[in-house]
Coordinates of C-alpha atoms in Angstrom, one line a residue:
M1 CA -4.8 -27.2 3.4
A2 CA -6.8 -24.0 3.0
V3 CA -4.7 -21.5 1.0
F4 CA -6.3 -18.4 2.5
E5 CA -8.7 -17.3 5.2
V6 CA -11.2 -14.5 4.6
R7 CA -13.3 -12.7 7.2
Q8 CA -15.8 -10.3 5.6
G9 CA -16.5 -7.0 7.2
T10 CA -18.5 -3.9 6.4
S11 CA -15.7 -1.3 6.7
P12 CA -14.2 0.2 3.5
V13 CA -10.8 -1.0 4.9
I14 CA -9.4 -4.4 4.0
L15 CA -6.4 -5.8 5.9
G16 CA -4.1 -8.0 3.9
F17 CA -1.8 -10.6 5.5
P18 CA 0.4 -12.2 2.8
H19 CA 3.3 -13.3 5.1
T20 CA 1.9 -14.5 8.4
G21 CA 1.2 -18.1 7.2
T22 CA 3.5 -20.9 8.4
E23 CA 1.9 -23.8 6.5
V24 CA 4.3 -25.7 4.2
P25 CA 3.0 -28.8 2.4
P26 CA 5.0 -31.9 3.3
P27 CA 6.6 -32.4 -0.2
I28 CA 7.9 -28.9 -0.1
W29 CA 8.9 -29.1 3.6
Q30 CA 11.1 -32.2 2.8
R31 CA 13.1 -30.1 0.3
L32 CA 13.9 -27.3 2.8
N33 CA 17.2 -27.5 4.6
D34 CA 17.6 -27.0 8.4
N35 CA 17.9 -23.2 7.9
G36 CA 14.8 -23.1 5.7
R37 CA 12.8 -25.0 8.3
I38 CA 13.3 -22.3 10.8
L39 CA 10.9 -20.2 8.7
A40 CA 12.7 -17.1 10.0
D41 CA 11.2 -14.7 7.4
T42 CA 7.7 -15.0 8.7
D43 CA 5.7 -11.9 9.6
W44 CA 5.4 -13.3 13.1
H45 CA 2.2 -12.6 15.0
I46 CA 1.1 -9.8 12.7
H47 CA -2.5 -11.0 12.3
D48 CA -2.8 -11.3 16.0
L49 CA -1.3 -7.8 16.5
Y50 CA -4.1 -6.3 14.3
E51 CA -6.9 -8.5 15.7
G52 CA -9.8 -6.4 16.8
L53 CA -8.2 -3.0 16.0
L54 CA -10.9 -2.2 13.4
P55 CA -13.6 -4.7 14.1
D56 CA -15.6 -4.2 10.9
A57 CA -12.6 -4.5 8.6
T58 CA -12.4 -7.3 6.1
T59 CA -9.3 -9.5 6.5
V60 CA -7.6 -11.7 3.8
R61 CA -4.8 -13.9 5.1
A62 CA -2.5 -16.3 3.3
T63 CA -2.0 -19.5 5.3
F64 CA 1.0 -20.7 3.3
H65 CA 4.6 -19.6 4.1
R66 CA 6.5 -17.3 1.8
Y67 CA 9.0 -20.1 1.1
V68 CA 6.3 -22.0 -0.7
I69 CA 5.7 -18.9 -2.8
D70 CA 5.7 -15.2 -1.9
A71 CA 2.2 -13.8 -2.2
N72 CA 3.7 -10.2 -2.3
R73 CA 5.9 -10.7 -5.3
D74 CA 5.1 -10.1 -9.0
P75 CA 3.9 -13.3 -10.5
E76 CA 6.2 -12.6 -13.5
G77 CA 9.1 -12.6 -11.2
I78 CA 10.0 -9.0 -11.8
S79 CA 12.1 -7.5 -8.9
L80 CA 10.4 -4.9 -6.8
Y81 CA 13.7 -3.2 -6.1
P82 CA 16.0 -3.5 -9.1
G83 CA 19.7 -3.3 -8.1
Q84 CA 19.1 -4.1 -4.4
N85 CA 19.3 -7.4 -2.6
T86 CA 15.9 -8.9 -2.2
T87 CA 14.2 -12.3 -2.3
G88 CA 12.2 -13.6 -5.3
L89 CA 8.8 -15.1 -6.1
V90 CA 10.0 -18.4 -4.6
P91 CA 13.0 -17.5 -2.5
E92 CA 16.3 -19.3 -3.0
T93 CA 17.7 -17.8 0.3
D94 CA 16.5 -16.2 3.5
F95 CA 16.8 -12.5 4.2
D96 CA 20.4 -13.0 5.3
G97 CA 21.3 -14.5 1.9
V98 CA 21.7 -18.0 3.3
P99 CA 20.3 -20.9 1.2
I100 CA 17.0 -22.4 2.4
W101 CA 16.8 -25.5 0.2
Q102 CA 18.7 -28.7 0.3
E103 CA 21.4 -29.2 -2.4
G104 CA 19.7 -29.8 -5.7
Q105 CA 16.2 -29.3 -4.2
G106 CA 15.6 -25.7 -5.1
P107 CA 12.4 -24.7 -7.0
T108 CA 12.2 -25.5 -10.7
D109 CA 10.3 -23.6 -13.3
A110 CA 7.6 -26.3 -13.1
D111 CA 7.4 -25.9 -9.3
I112 CA 7.0 -22.2 -9.6
A113 CA 4.2 -22.5 -12.2
A114 CA 2.4 -25.0 -10.0
R115 CA 2.7 -22.8 -6.9
L116 CA 1.5 -19.8 -8.8
R117 CA -1.6 -21.8 -9.8
D118 CA -2.2 -23.4 -6.4
F119 CA -1.3 -20.7 -3.9
H120 CA -0.5 -17.3 -5.3
A121 CA -3.4 -17.0 -7.7
P122 CA -6.1 -18.2 -5.3
Y123 CA -4.9 -15.8 -2.6
H124 CA -5.0 -12.9 -5.0
A125 CA -8.4 -14.0 -6.4
A126 CA -9.8 -13.8 -2.9
L127 CA -8.2 -10.5 -2.2
A128 CA -9.5 -9.0 -5.5
A129 CA -13.0 -10.3 -4.8
E130 CA -13.0 -8.6 -1.4
I131 CA -11.8 -5.4 -2.9
A132 CA -14.6 -5.5 -5.4
R133 CA -17.2 -6.4 -2.8
V134 CA -16.1 -3.6 -0.4
K135 CA -15.9 -1.0 -3.3
A136 CA -19.4 -2.0 -4.4
I137 CA -20.7 -1.2 -0.9
H138 CA -18.8 2.1 -0.3
G139 CA -17.7 3.3 -3.7
V140 CA -14.2 3.1 -2.4
A141 CA -11.9 0.5 -0.9
V142 CA -8.6 0.8 1.0
L143 CA -6.2 -2.1 1.2
Y144 CA -3.9 -1.8 4.2
D145 CA -1.2 -4.5 3.7
C146 CA 0.2 -5.7 7.0
H147 CA 3.9 -6.7 7.2
S148 CA 6.8 -7.0 9.6
I149 CA 10.5 -7.6 9.3
R150 CA 13.6 -7.8 11.5
S151 CA 15.0 -4.4 12.4
H152 CA 18.6 -5.4 11.5
I153 CA 19.2 -7.3 8.2
P154 CA 22.5 -6.2 6.6
F155 CA 21.8 -8.2 3.5
L156 CA 18.8 -6.1 2.8
F157 CA 19.5 -2.7 4.3
E158 CA 22.1 -0.8 6.4
G159 CA 21.7 0.1 10.0
K160 CA 18.4 -0.2 12.0
L161 CA 15.1 -0.1 10.2
P162 CA 12.6 2.6 11.5
D163 CA 9.7 1.2 13.5
F164 CA 6.9 2.3 11.1
N165 CA 7.8 1.9 7.4
I166 CA 4.9 3.3 5.3
G167 CA 4.9 2.4 1.6
T168 CA 2.8 4.0 -1.1
D169 CA 5.1 3.7 -4.1
M170 CA 6.0 7.4 -3.8
G171 CA 2.4 8.4 -3.4
K172 CA 1.0 6.5 -6.4
T173 CA -1.1 3.9 -4.7
C174 CA -3.5 6.0 -2.5
A175 CA -5.0 9.4 -2.0
P176 CA -2.7 11.9 -0.3
A177 CA -5.1 12.1 2.7
I178 CA -4.6 8.4 3.4
E179 CA -0.9 8.6 3.2
A180 CA -0.9 11.7 5.4
A181 CA -3.1 10.0 8.0
A182 CA -0.6 7.1 8.4
V183 CA 2.4 9.4 8.5
E184 CA 0.7 11.7 11.1
T185 CA -0.2 8.9 13.4
A186 CA 3.3 7.4 13.2
A187 CA 4.9 10.8 13.8
K188 CA 2.8 11.4 16.9
A189 CA 3.7 8.0 18.3
E190 CA 6.2 8.7 21.1
R191 CA 9.3 6.6 21.2
Y192 CA 8.7 5.2 17.7
T193 CA 10.5 6.1 14.5
H194 CA 8.9 6.2 11.1
V195 CA 9.7 6.7 7.4
L196 CA 7.6 7.2 4.3
N197 CA 8.7 5.3 1.1
G198 CA 12.1 4.5 2.6
R199 CA 13.6 1.0 2.0
F200 CA 10.1 -0.4 1.6
K201 CA 7.9 1.5 -0.8
G202 CA 5.1 -1.0 -1.0
G203 CA 5.3 -4.5 -2.4
W204 CA 3.7 -5.9 -5.5
T205 CA 0.3 -6.2 -3.7
T206 CA 0.2 -2.5 -2.9
R207 CA 1.4 -1.5 -6.4
H208 CA -0.9 -3.8 -8.2
Y209 CA -4.1 -2.9 -6.5
G210 CA -3.5 0.7 -5.6
K211 CA -5.4 2.7 -8.2
P212 CA -6.8 5.7 -6.5
E213 CA -8.2 7.1 -9.7
A214 CA -10.5 4.0 -9.8
G215 CA -11.4 4.3 -6.1
V216 CA -9.1 1.6 -4.9
H217 CA -6.4 2.8 -2.5
A218 CA -3.5 0.7 -1.1
I219 CA -0.9 1.3 1.5
Q220 CA 1.7 -1.0 3.0
M221 CA 2.8 -0.9 6.7
E222 CA 6.1 -2.7 7.4
L223 CA 6.7 -2.8 11.1
A224 CA 10.1 -3.5 12.6
Q225 CA 9.7 -6.7 14.6
S226 CA 11.6 -5.1 17.5
T227 CA 8.3 -3.1 18.2
H228 CA 6.4 -6.2 19.2
L229 CA 8.6 -9.3 19.6
A230 CA 10.5 -10.3 22.7
S231 CA 13.3 -11.3 20.4
E232 CA 13.9 -11.2 16.7
A233 CA 15.4 -14.7 16.9
P234 CA 13.7 -18.1 17.5
P235 CA 11.2 -18.7 19.0
F236 CA 10.0 -15.2 17.8
A237 CA 7.7 -14.8 20.8
L238 CA 5.3 -11.9 21.0
D239 CA 6.0 -9.4 23.8
A240 CA 2.5 -8.6 25.2
A241 CA 3.5 -5.3 26.7
K242 CA 5.3 -4.1 23.5
A243 CA 2.4 -5.3 21.4
E244 CA -0.3 -3.4 23.5
G245 CA 1.7 -0.2 23.3
L246 CA 2.0 -0.5 19.5
R247 CA -1.7 -1.6 19.0
R248 CA -2.8 1.8 20.4
H249 CA -1.2 3.6 17.6
L250 CA -2.2 1.1 14.9
R251 CA -5.8 1.4 16.1
R252 CA -5.7 5.2 15.7
M253 CA -4.1 4.9 12.3
L254 CA -6.7 2.4 11.0
Q255 CA -9.6 4.5 12.4
D256 CA -8.3 7.6 10.7
I257 CA -7.9 5.8 7.4
E258 CA -11.4 4.4 7.7
T259 CA -12.8 7.9 8.3
I260 CA -11.0 9.3 5.3
A261 CA -12.2 6.4 3.1
L262 CA -15.8 7.2 4.0
D263 CA -15.2 10.8 3.3
L264 CA -13.6 9.9 -0.1
N265 CA -16.9 8.2 -1.0
K266 CA -18.9 11.3 0.2
F267 CA -16.7 14.1 -1.1
G268 CA -14.9 12.3 -4.0
Q269 CA -12.2 14.2 -5.9
N270 CA -11.9 16.9 -3.3
L271 CA -10.0 14.4 -1.1
Q272 CA -8.4 12.4 -3.9
N273 CA -6.0 15.2 -4.9

């Protein structure tokens, strides 16, 4: 199987899709239990949701499922949210805390090392290469990491998740103007809720690549799946009407971020700070 898909564009914006893949190699699939085989924690339809919104954007998409290995986790296995429930580099459970592996078939240290080599590292090598390529063209690159999650998951957070969850690791991973553009668009989106650096502050990808002082900016968008799915339960079908309403706001957000990225290259530190 191809571990990742890349579509090169000319925009300073790169769209990352670490969690939309549903491919699970047969030897790993055979070890999952019935619950794991639902693949419930997929970012369902997110790459389709963003399709065509910024035509010149580069896209880098992992094709493997996060149960194989999570492309948005620290390869050292360090928790993104110490003290809070979360899932690891190779999850033992789903987002509800329910086991996903057959008894005695969970990942071993050797499994994790092999999956880091065969899946995690190649995806991030491709992503890093595209960031370097785009930065060489524009003098700046913006990684917009695309995610979604169910709006109610008591194991991970209380209550209902806001619709737009913007993560910049408390402003560390991108220029203030990029963060502000995302927040402004979300705030103007009628009937949608939003939060900046709430439960989701940006995953490992955002924190690893986001170095605004070096001209590489990163921002994570975690969308509540209630904004675009007909149901947050199997078969996780896309609701076309919901999706189209959401796409209008996402398009504006990406266009504004692209404009700011081009201005960052032109005006430099005046917009960095």
